[in-house]
């Protein structure tokens, strides 16, 4: 032990301080832990609702999220406007992220509430968690610059597949996205955008129920249909801005996606 450290505790303290300085803010295992599957007991739900079958994406064993999904449906469908939806999400305790990763607040949406375009990202990160708004960190600033350059900055509402920060910024699990999905769908129904931009692989898989990677799906229009079949909208998967920060050479693909989207948004609607 170096002379500067008189106790093991001091050594540990110094190491922790080093990690904190280096930006480490969570201790993680190599693989994500699905706490619903692990039998975590969630706090009691606030609204009693009938149990509905949870959507099944693969044949593999899924945790039972039917109560939480049913509760989310009940809360979401009762919300008659965005303000009520925000209040409903804030009371929802069926998503474990609310207790595992997030600081204190739900991160729900920002932007124009009558936007013709909704951008759906993956999940809030540390900056979003601190400020309570989606896409306000480095990736968000890049997204804003790209939207502004495409003339879309006043024409978007931005949200995520889940409303609480996953610990250590891991990708949200299928179950976490499914319990938040009724709120995302209700947001789409209330905002009534004409199209969706899906930023990254996570929202693309969650909303479109596809398994292909984002690099093969980006730039391809795919219809999104709501769970009850009542709404269908064109959706365009694109690269996540955080990926673009790591791979600047890929920006040209995201830019061409945004141009295609703007062209479609500005195209006259209905028969010519
Ligand atoms: N990444 C996302 O997907 N969403 C955010 O809100 C911030 C970063």
mmCIF file of C-alpha atoms and ligand atoms in Angstrom:
data_model
loop_
_atom_site.group_PDB
_atom_site.id
_atom_site.type_symbol
_atom_site.label_atom_id
_atom_site.label_comp_id
_atom_site.label_asym_id
_atom_site.label_seq_id
_atom_site.Cartn_x
_atom_site.Cartn_y
_atom_site.Cartn_z
ATOM 1 C CA UNK A 1 0.000 0.000 0.000
ATOM 2 C CA UNK A 2 1.552 3.417 -0.883
ATOM 3 C CA UNK A 3 2.514 5.454 2.173
ATOM 4 C CA UNK A 4 0.050 8.186 1.160
ATOM 5 C CA UNK A 5 -2.845 5.797 1.927
ATOM 6 C CA UNK A 6 -2.991 4.873 5.581
ATOM 7 C CA UNK A 7 -6.130 2.743 5.300
ATOM 8 C CA UNK A 8 -7.937 0.583 2.764
ATOM 9 C CA UNK A 9 -10.875 2.974 3.093
ATOM 10 C CA UNK A 10 -8.735 5.911 1.952
ATOM 11 C CA UNK A 11 -7.548 3.908 -1.039
ATOM 12 C CA UNK A 12 -11.125 3.036 -1.974
ATOM 13 C CA UNK A 13 -12.192 6.652 -1.517
ATOM 14 C CA UNK A 14 -9.413 7.872 -3.779
ATOM 15 C CA UNK A 15 -10.270 5.317 -6.454
ATOM 16 C CA UNK A 16 -13.951 6.282 -6.323
ATOM 17 C CA UNK A 17 -13.026 9.973 -6.651
ATOM 18 C CA UNK A 18 -10.925 9.114 -9.696
ATOM 19 C CA UNK A 19 -13.866 7.281 -11.309
ATOM 20 C CA UNK A 20 -16.261 10.133 -10.563
ATOM 21 C CA UNK A 21 -13.792 12.608 -12.145
ATOM 22 C CA UNK A 22 -13.600 10.335 -15.171
ATOM 23 C CA UNK A 23 -17.392 10.570 -15.556
ATOM 24 C CA UNK A 24 -18.377 7.166 -14.154
ATOM 25 C CA UNK A 25 -21.753 7.633 -12.475
ATOM 26 C CA UNK A 26 -23.125 4.092 -12.256
ATOM 27 C CA UNK A 27 -21.878 0.628 -11.367
ATOM 28 C CA UNK A 28 -23.014 -1.911 -13.931
ATOM 29 C CA UNK A 29 -22.800 -5.600 -14.598
ATOM 30 C CA UNK A 30 -21.685 -6.713 -18.056
ATOM 31 C CA UNK A 31 -25.278 -7.556 -19.025
ATOM 32 C CA UNK A 32 -28.440 -5.555 -18.291
ATOM 33 C CA UNK A 33 -30.547 -6.893 -15.406
ATOM 34 C CA UNK A 34 -34.236 -7.111 -16.221
ATOM 35 C CA UNK A 35 -35.697 -6.475 -12.803
ATOM 36 C CA UNK A 36 -39.217 -7.303 -13.894
ATOM 37 C CA UNK A 37 -38.065 -10.755 -14.995
ATOM 38 C CA UNK A 38 -36.079 -11.099 -11.801
ATOM 39 C CA UNK A 39 -39.339 -10.845 -9.885
ATOM 40 C CA UNK A 40 -38.877 -7.345 -8.563
ATOM 41 C CA UNK A 41 -41.983 -6.297 -6.638
ATOM 42 C CA UNK A 42 -43.249 -2.989 -7.997
ATOM 43 C CA UNK A 43 -45.107 -0.554 -5.776
ATOM 44 C CA UNK A 44 -48.898 -0.866 -5.952
ATOM 45 C CA UNK A 45 -50.490 0.542 -9.120
ATOM 46 C CA UNK A 46 -52.697 3.599 -8.705
ATOM 47 C CA UNK A 47 -55.395 2.691 -11.195
ATOM 48 C CA UNK A 48 -57.059 -0.706 -11.185
ATOM 49 C CA UNK A 49 -57.549 -1.866 -14.759
ATOM 50 C CA UNK A 50 -58.371 -5.130 -16.444
ATOM 51 C CA UNK A 51 -55.424 -7.291 -17.334
ATOM 52 C CA UNK A 52 -54.669 -7.399 -21.057
ATOM 53 C CA UNK A 53 -52.214 -9.644 -22.813
ATOM 54 C CA UNK A 54 -48.770 -8.118 -23.256
ATOM 55 C CA UNK A 55 -47.549 -7.991 -26.843
ATOM 56 C CA UNK A 56 -45.083 -10.800 -27.519
ATOM 57 C CA UNK A 57 -42.109 -9.976 -29.736
ATOM 58 C CA UNK A 58 -40.218 -13.231 -29.669
ATOM 59 C CA UNK A 59 -40.840 -16.764 -28.562
ATOM 60 C CA UNK A 60 -38.363 -16.340 -25.697
ATOM 61 C CA UNK A 61 -39.630 -16.009 -22.120
ATOM 62 C CA UNK A 62 -40.871 -12.519 -21.351
ATOM 63 C CA UNK A 63 -41.491 -11.058 -17.900
ATOM 64 C CA UNK A 64 -45.150 -10.582 -16.997
ATOM 65 C CA UNK A 65 -45.750 -6.932 -17.646
ATOM 66 C CA UNK A 66 -49.471 -7.233 -18.331
ATOM 67 C CA UNK A 67 -50.603 -5.381 -15.185
ATOM 68 C CA UNK A 68 -48.232 -2.490 -15.803
ATOM 69 C CA UNK A 69 -49.222 -2.284 -19.495
ATOM 70 C CA UNK A 70 -52.926 -2.367 -18.601
ATOM 71 C CA UNK A 71 -52.414 0.361 -16.052
ATOM 72 C CA UNK A 72 -50.476 2.467 -18.560
ATOM 73 C CA UNK A 73 -53.315 1.997 -21.074
ATOM 74 C CA UNK A 74 -55.922 3.062 -18.543
ATOM 75 C CA UNK A 75 -53.975 6.175 -17.530
ATOM 76 C CA UNK A 76 -53.025 7.097 -21.097
ATOM 77 C CA UNK A 77 -56.453 6.725 -22.618
ATOM 78 C CA UNK A 78 -58.017 8.842 -19.860
ATOM 79 C CA UNK A 79 -55.709 11.762 -20.776
ATOM 80 C CA UNK A 80 -57.596 14.170 -23.026
ATOM 81 C CA UNK A 81 -54.650 16.480 -23.731
ATOM 82 C CA UNK A 82 -50.870 16.582 -23.409
ATOM 83 C CA UNK A 83 -50.982 18.295 -20.054
ATOM 84 C CA UNK A 84 -53.127 15.489 -18.652
ATOM 85 C CA UNK A 85 -50.843 12.915 -20.267
ATOM 86 C CA UNK A 86 -47.780 14.461 -18.627
ATOM 87 C CA UNK A 87 -49.555 14.350 -15.273
ATOM 88 C CA UNK A 88 -50.532 10.711 -15.865
ATOM 89 C CA UNK A 89 -46.964 9.685 -16.729
ATOM 90 C CA UNK A 90 -45.669 11.471 -13.661
ATOM 91 C CA UNK A 91 -47.912 9.306 -11.453
ATOM 92 C CA UNK A 92 -47.209 6.033 -13.285
ATOM 93 C CA UNK A 93 -45.139 3.645 -11.204
ATOM 94 C CA UNK A 94 -45.210 0.589 -13.468
ATOM 95 C CA UNK A 95 -41.846 1.245 -15.138
ATOM 96 C CA UNK A 96 -38.916 0.049 -13.002
ATOM 97 C CA UNK A 97 -36.652 2.704 -14.523
ATOM 98 C CA UNK A 98 -38.457 5.219 -12.420
ATOM 99 C CA UNK A 99 -36.903 3.606 -9.365
ATOM 100 C CA UNK A 100 -33.645 2.278 -10.810
ATOM 101 C CA UNK A 101 -32.014 4.959 -12.860
ATOM 102 C CA UNK A 102 -33.747 8.290 -12.806
ATOM 103 C CA UNK A 103 -33.042 11.156 -10.458
ATOM 104 C CA UNK A 104 -36.488 12.367 -9.621
ATOM 105 C CA UNK A 105 -38.457 13.418 -12.618
ATOM 106 C CA UNK A 106 -39.993 11.958 -15.739
ATOM 107 C CA UNK A 107 -38.561 13.299 -19.014
ATOM 108 C CA UNK A 108 -41.538 13.467 -21.352
ATOM 109 C CA UNK A 109 -41.410 15.770 -24.359
ATOM 110 C CA UNK A 110 -40.323 19.123 -25.725
ATOM 111 C CA UNK A 111 -41.281 21.073 -28.814
ATOM 112 C CA UNK A 112 -44.345 22.085 -30.761
ATOM 113 C CA UNK A 113 -47.510 20.405 -29.466
ATOM 114 C CA UNK A 114 -49.143 20.633 -32.915
ATOM 115 C CA UNK A 115 -46.035 19.480 -34.771
ATOM 116 C CA UNK A 116 -46.406 17.662 -38.100
ATOM 117 C CA UNK A 117 -43.332 15.619 -37.128
ATOM 118 C CA UNK A 118 -42.574 13.612 -33.987
ATOM 119 C CA UNK A 119 -39.000 12.573 -33.278
ATOM 120 C CA UNK A 120 -38.791 9.528 -31.012
ATOM 121 C CA UNK A 121 -35.440 8.726 -29.408
ATOM 122 C CA UNK A 122 -34.287 5.945 -27.120
ATOM 123 C CA UNK A 123 -34.220 7.135 -23.505
ATOM 124 C CA UNK A 124 -33.198 10.140 -21.433
ATOM 125 C CA UNK A 125 -29.532 10.399 -20.453
ATOM 126 C CA UNK A 126 -27.890 12.203 -17.533
ATOM 127 C CA UNK A 127 -28.462 15.732 -18.903
ATOM 128 C CA UNK A 128 -32.099 14.996 -19.711
ATOM 129 C CA UNK A 129 -32.612 13.453 -16.275
ATOM 130 C CA UNK A 130 -31.180 16.559 -14.627
ATOM 131 C CA UNK A 131 -33.175 19.056 -16.721
ATOM 132 C CA UNK A 132 -36.402 17.096 -17.248
ATOM 133 C CA UNK A 133 -36.408 17.534 -21.050
ATOM 134 C CA UNK A 134 -35.488 15.106 -23.826
ATOM 135 C CA UNK A 135 -32.418 15.566 -26.003
ATOM 136 C CA UNK A 136 -30.772 18.460 -24.188
ATOM 137 C CA UNK A 137 -27.245 17.014 -23.926
ATOM 138 C CA UNK A 138 -24.555 16.779 -26.631
ATOM 139 C CA UNK A 139 -26.586 14.425 -28.806
ATOM 140 C CA UNK A 140 -29.618 16.673 -28.422
ATOM 141 C CA UNK A 141 -27.667 19.738 -29.471
ATOM 142 C CA UNK A 142 -26.533 17.936 -32.605
ATOM 143 C CA UNK A 143 -30.126 16.849 -33.261
ATOM 144 C CA UNK A 144 -31.278 20.465 -32.879
ATOM 145 C CA UNK A 145 -28.634 21.703 -35.317
ATOM 146 C CA UNK A 146 -29.644 19.089 -37.873
ATOM 147 C CA UNK A 147 -33.355 19.841 -37.499
ATOM 148 C CA UNK A 148 -32.686 23.577 -37.824
ATOM 149 C CA UNK A 149 -30.541 23.061 -40.926
ATOM 150 C CA UNK A 150 -33.393 21.069 -42.487
ATOM 151 C CA UNK A 151 -35.885 23.815 -41.562
ATOM 152 C CA UNK A 152 -37.667 21.491 -39.137
ATOM 153 C CA UNK A 153 -36.825 23.010 -35.761
ATOM 154 C CA UNK A 154 -40.222 24.686 -35.275
ATOM 155 C CA UNK A 155 -42.084 21.711 -36.697
ATOM 156 C CA UNK A 156 -41.167 18.922 -34.270
ATOM 157 C CA UNK A 157 -42.144 17.452 -30.968
ATOM 158 C CA UNK A 158 -39.394 15.318 -29.429
ATOM 159 C CA UNK A 159 -39.874 12.385 -27.061
ATOM 160 C CA UNK A 160 -38.398 8.953 -26.218
ATOM 161 C CA UNK A 161 -39.518 5.324 -25.930
ATOM 162 C CA UNK A 162 -39.182 5.534 -22.122
ATOM 163 C CA UNK A 163 -39.498 8.488 -19.780
ATOM 164 C CA UNK A 164 -36.861 7.732 -17.174
ATOM 165 C CA UNK A 165 -33.098 7.404 -17.523
ATOM 166 C CA UNK A 166 -31.848 3.804 -17.629
ATOM 167 C CA UNK A 167 -28.981 3.236 -15.162
ATOM 168 C CA UNK A 168 -25.635 3.961 -16.772
ATOM 169 C CA UNK A 169 -27.414 4.971 -20.007
ATOM 170 C CA UNK A 170 -27.944 1.364 -21.036
ATOM 171 C CA UNK A 171 -30.505 0.613 -23.748
ATOM 172 C CA UNK A 172 -33.984 0.243 -22.240
ATOM 173 C CA UNK A 173 -35.269 -3.335 -22.127
ATOM 174 C CA UNK A 174 -38.190 -4.552 -24.211
ATOM 175 C CA UNK A 175 -40.347 -4.683 -21.074
ATOM 176 C CA UNK A 176 -39.472 -1.112 -20.078
ATOM 177 C CA UNK A 177 -40.384 0.118 -23.558
ATOM 178 C CA UNK A 178 -43.619 -1.891 -23.633
ATOM 179 C CA UNK A 179 -44.904 -0.458 -20.361
ATOM 180 C CA UNK A 180 -44.250 3.070 -21.637
ATOM 181 C CA UNK A 181 -45.653 2.382 -25.128
ATOM 182 C CA UNK A 182 -49.307 3.237 -24.316
ATOM 183 C CA UNK A 183 -48.166 6.731 -23.300
ATOM 184 C CA UNK A 184 -46.078 7.146 -26.462
ATOM 185 C CA UNK A 185 -49.072 6.052 -28.553
ATOM 186 C CA UNK A 186 -51.396 8.413 -26.717
ATOM 187 C CA UNK A 187 -48.913 11.234 -27.303
ATOM 188 C CA UNK A 188 -48.979 10.450 -31.015
ATOM 189 C CA UNK A 189 -52.813 10.411 -30.946
ATOM 190 C CA UNK A 190 -52.964 13.780 -29.164
ATOM 191 C CA UNK A 191 -50.299 15.551 -31.243
ATOM 192 C CA UNK A 192 -51.501 14.002 -34.516
ATOM 193 C CA UNK A 193 -48.211 14.364 -36.438
ATOM 194 C CA UNK A 194 -48.104 13.453 -40.119
ATOM 195 C CA UNK A 195 -44.972 11.371 -39.755
ATOM 196 C CA UNK A 196 -42.458 9.940 -37.284
ATOM 197 C CA UNK A 197 -38.662 10.134 -37.261
ATOM 198 C CA UNK A 198 -37.198 7.260 -35.225
ATOM 199 C CA UNK A 199 -33.754 8.192 -33.919
ATOM 200 C CA UNK A 200 -31.731 5.003 -33.579
ATOM 201 C CA UNK A 201 -32.230 1.261 -33.355
ATOM 202 C CA UNK A 202 -34.104 1.184 -30.032
ATOM 203 C CA UNK A 203 -37.156 3.244 -31.092
ATOM 204 C CA UNK A 204 -37.111 1.595 -34.508
ATOM 205 C CA UNK A 205 -37.350 -1.882 -32.980
ATOM 206 C CA UNK A 206 -39.841 -0.830 -30.306
ATOM 207 C CA UNK A 207 -42.286 0.993 -32.565
ATOM 208 C CA UNK A 208 -41.985 -0.960 -35.784
ATOM 209 C CA UNK A 209 -41.529 -4.415 -34.192
ATOM 210 C CA UNK A 210 -38.614 -5.190 -36.481
ATOM 211 C CA UNK A 211 -35.387 -6.962 -35.676
ATOM 212 C CA UNK A 212 -33.081 -5.693 -38.454
ATOM 213 C CA UNK A 213 -30.250 -3.358 -37.495
ATOM 214 C CA UNK A 214 -30.574 0.405 -37.870
ATOM 215 C CA UNK A 215 -27.828 0.523 -40.489
ATOM 216 C CA UNK A 216 -29.973 -1.515 -42.844
ATOM 217 C CA UNK A 217 -33.303 0.105 -41.897
ATOM 218 C CA UNK A 218 -32.312 3.771 -41.889
ATOM 219 C CA UNK A 219 -33.675 5.833 -44.737
ATOM 220 C CA UNK A 220 -36.463 3.313 -45.486
ATOM 221 C CA UNK A 221 -40.056 4.437 -44.928
ATOM 222 C CA UNK A 222 -41.992 1.875 -42.894
ATOM 223 C CA UNK A 223 -45.597 2.259 -41.779
ATOM 224 C CA UNK A 224 -46.121 2.459 -38.039
ATOM 225 C CA UNK A 225 -49.521 1.236 -36.836
ATOM 226 C CA UNK A 226 -50.880 1.771 -33.331
ATOM 227 C CA UNK A 227 -51.532 -1.296 -31.150
ATOM 228 C CA UNK A 228 -55.314 -1.025 -31.684
ATOM 229 C CA UNK A 229 -54.890 -0.519 -35.432
ATOM 230 C CA UNK A 230 -56.657 2.864 -35.408
ATOM 231 C CA UNK A 231 -53.647 4.982 -36.498
ATOM 232 C CA UNK A 232 -51.077 4.448 -39.229
ATOM 233 C CA UNK A 233 -48.278 6.888 -40.018
ATOM 234 C CA UNK A 234 -45.187 6.802 -42.200
ATOM 235 C CA UNK A 235 -42.088 6.372 -40.034
ATOM 236 C CA UNK A 236 -38.487 6.945 -41.043
ATOM 237 C CA UNK A 237 -35.726 5.237 -39.045
ATOM 238 C CA UNK A 238 -32.473 7.215 -38.945
ATOM 239 C CA UNK A 239 -29.165 7.137 -37.097
ATOM 240 C CA UNK A 240 -29.102 8.271 -33.485
ATOM 241 C CA UNK A 241 -27.268 11.584 -32.973
ATOM 242 C CA UNK A 242 -25.101 9.979 -30.253
ATOM 243 C CA UNK A 243 -23.910 7.503 -32.889
ATOM 244 C CA UNK A 244 -23.168 10.426 -35.219
ATOM 245 C CA UNK A 245 -21.020 12.033 -32.520
ATOM 246 C CA UNK A 246 -18.951 8.847 -32.420
ATOM 247 C CA UNK A 247 -19.002 8.268 -36.191
ATOM 248 C CA UNK A 248 -19.068 11.700 -37.857
ATOM 249 C CA UNK A 249 -18.624 10.088 -41.284
ATOM 250 C CA UNK A 250 -22.168 8.702 -40.922
ATOM 251 C CA UNK A 251 -23.672 12.203 -40.710
ATOM 252 C CA UNK A 252 -24.182 12.248 -44.463
ATOM 253 C CA UNK A 253 -26.655 9.348 -44.139
ATOM 254 C CA UNK A 254 -28.643 11.063 -41.396
ATOM 255 C CA UNK A 255 -28.640 14.259 -43.437
ATOM 256 C CA UNK A 256 -29.991 12.477 -46.508
ATOM 257 C CA UNK A 257 -32.723 10.932 -44.277
ATOM 258 C CA UNK A 258 -33.685 14.379 -43.005
ATOM 259 C CA UNK A 259 -33.844 15.784 -46.536
ATOM 260 C CA UNK A 260 -36.075 12.896 -47.649
ATOM 261 C CA UNK A 261 -38.290 13.524 -44.651
ATOM 262 C CA UNK A 262 -38.547 17.269 -45.321
ATOM 263 C CA UNK A 263 -39.390 16.614 -48.943
ATOM 264 C CA UNK A 264 -42.222 14.264 -47.927
ATOM 265 C CA UNK A 265 -43.474 16.626 -45.233
ATOM 266 C CA UNK A 266 -43.673 19.498 -47.707
ATOM 267 C CA UNK A 267 -45.286 17.427 -50.439
ATOM 268 C CA UNK A 268 -48.910 18.482 -50.988
ATOM 269 C CA UNK A 269 -51.299 16.127 -49.193
ATOM 270 C CA UNK A 270 -54.127 14.404 -51.057
ATOM 271 C CA UNK A 271 -54.876 14.062 -54.742
ATOM 272 C CA UNK A 272 -53.184 16.600 -57.036
HETATM 273 N N1 LIG B 1 -30.673 10.135 -26.319
HETATM 274 C C1 LIG B 1 -31.965 9.815 -26.488
HETATM 275 O O1 LIG B 1 -32.289 8.843 -27.159
HETATM 276 N N2 LIG B 1 -32.866 10.585 -25.917
HETATM 277 C C2 LIG B 1 -32.568 11.646 -25.210
HETATM 278 O O2 LIG B 1 -33.484 12.307 -24.716
HETATM 279 C C3 LIG B 1 -31.212 11.981 -25.055
HETATM 280 C C4 LIG B 1 -30.277 11.206 -25.618
#
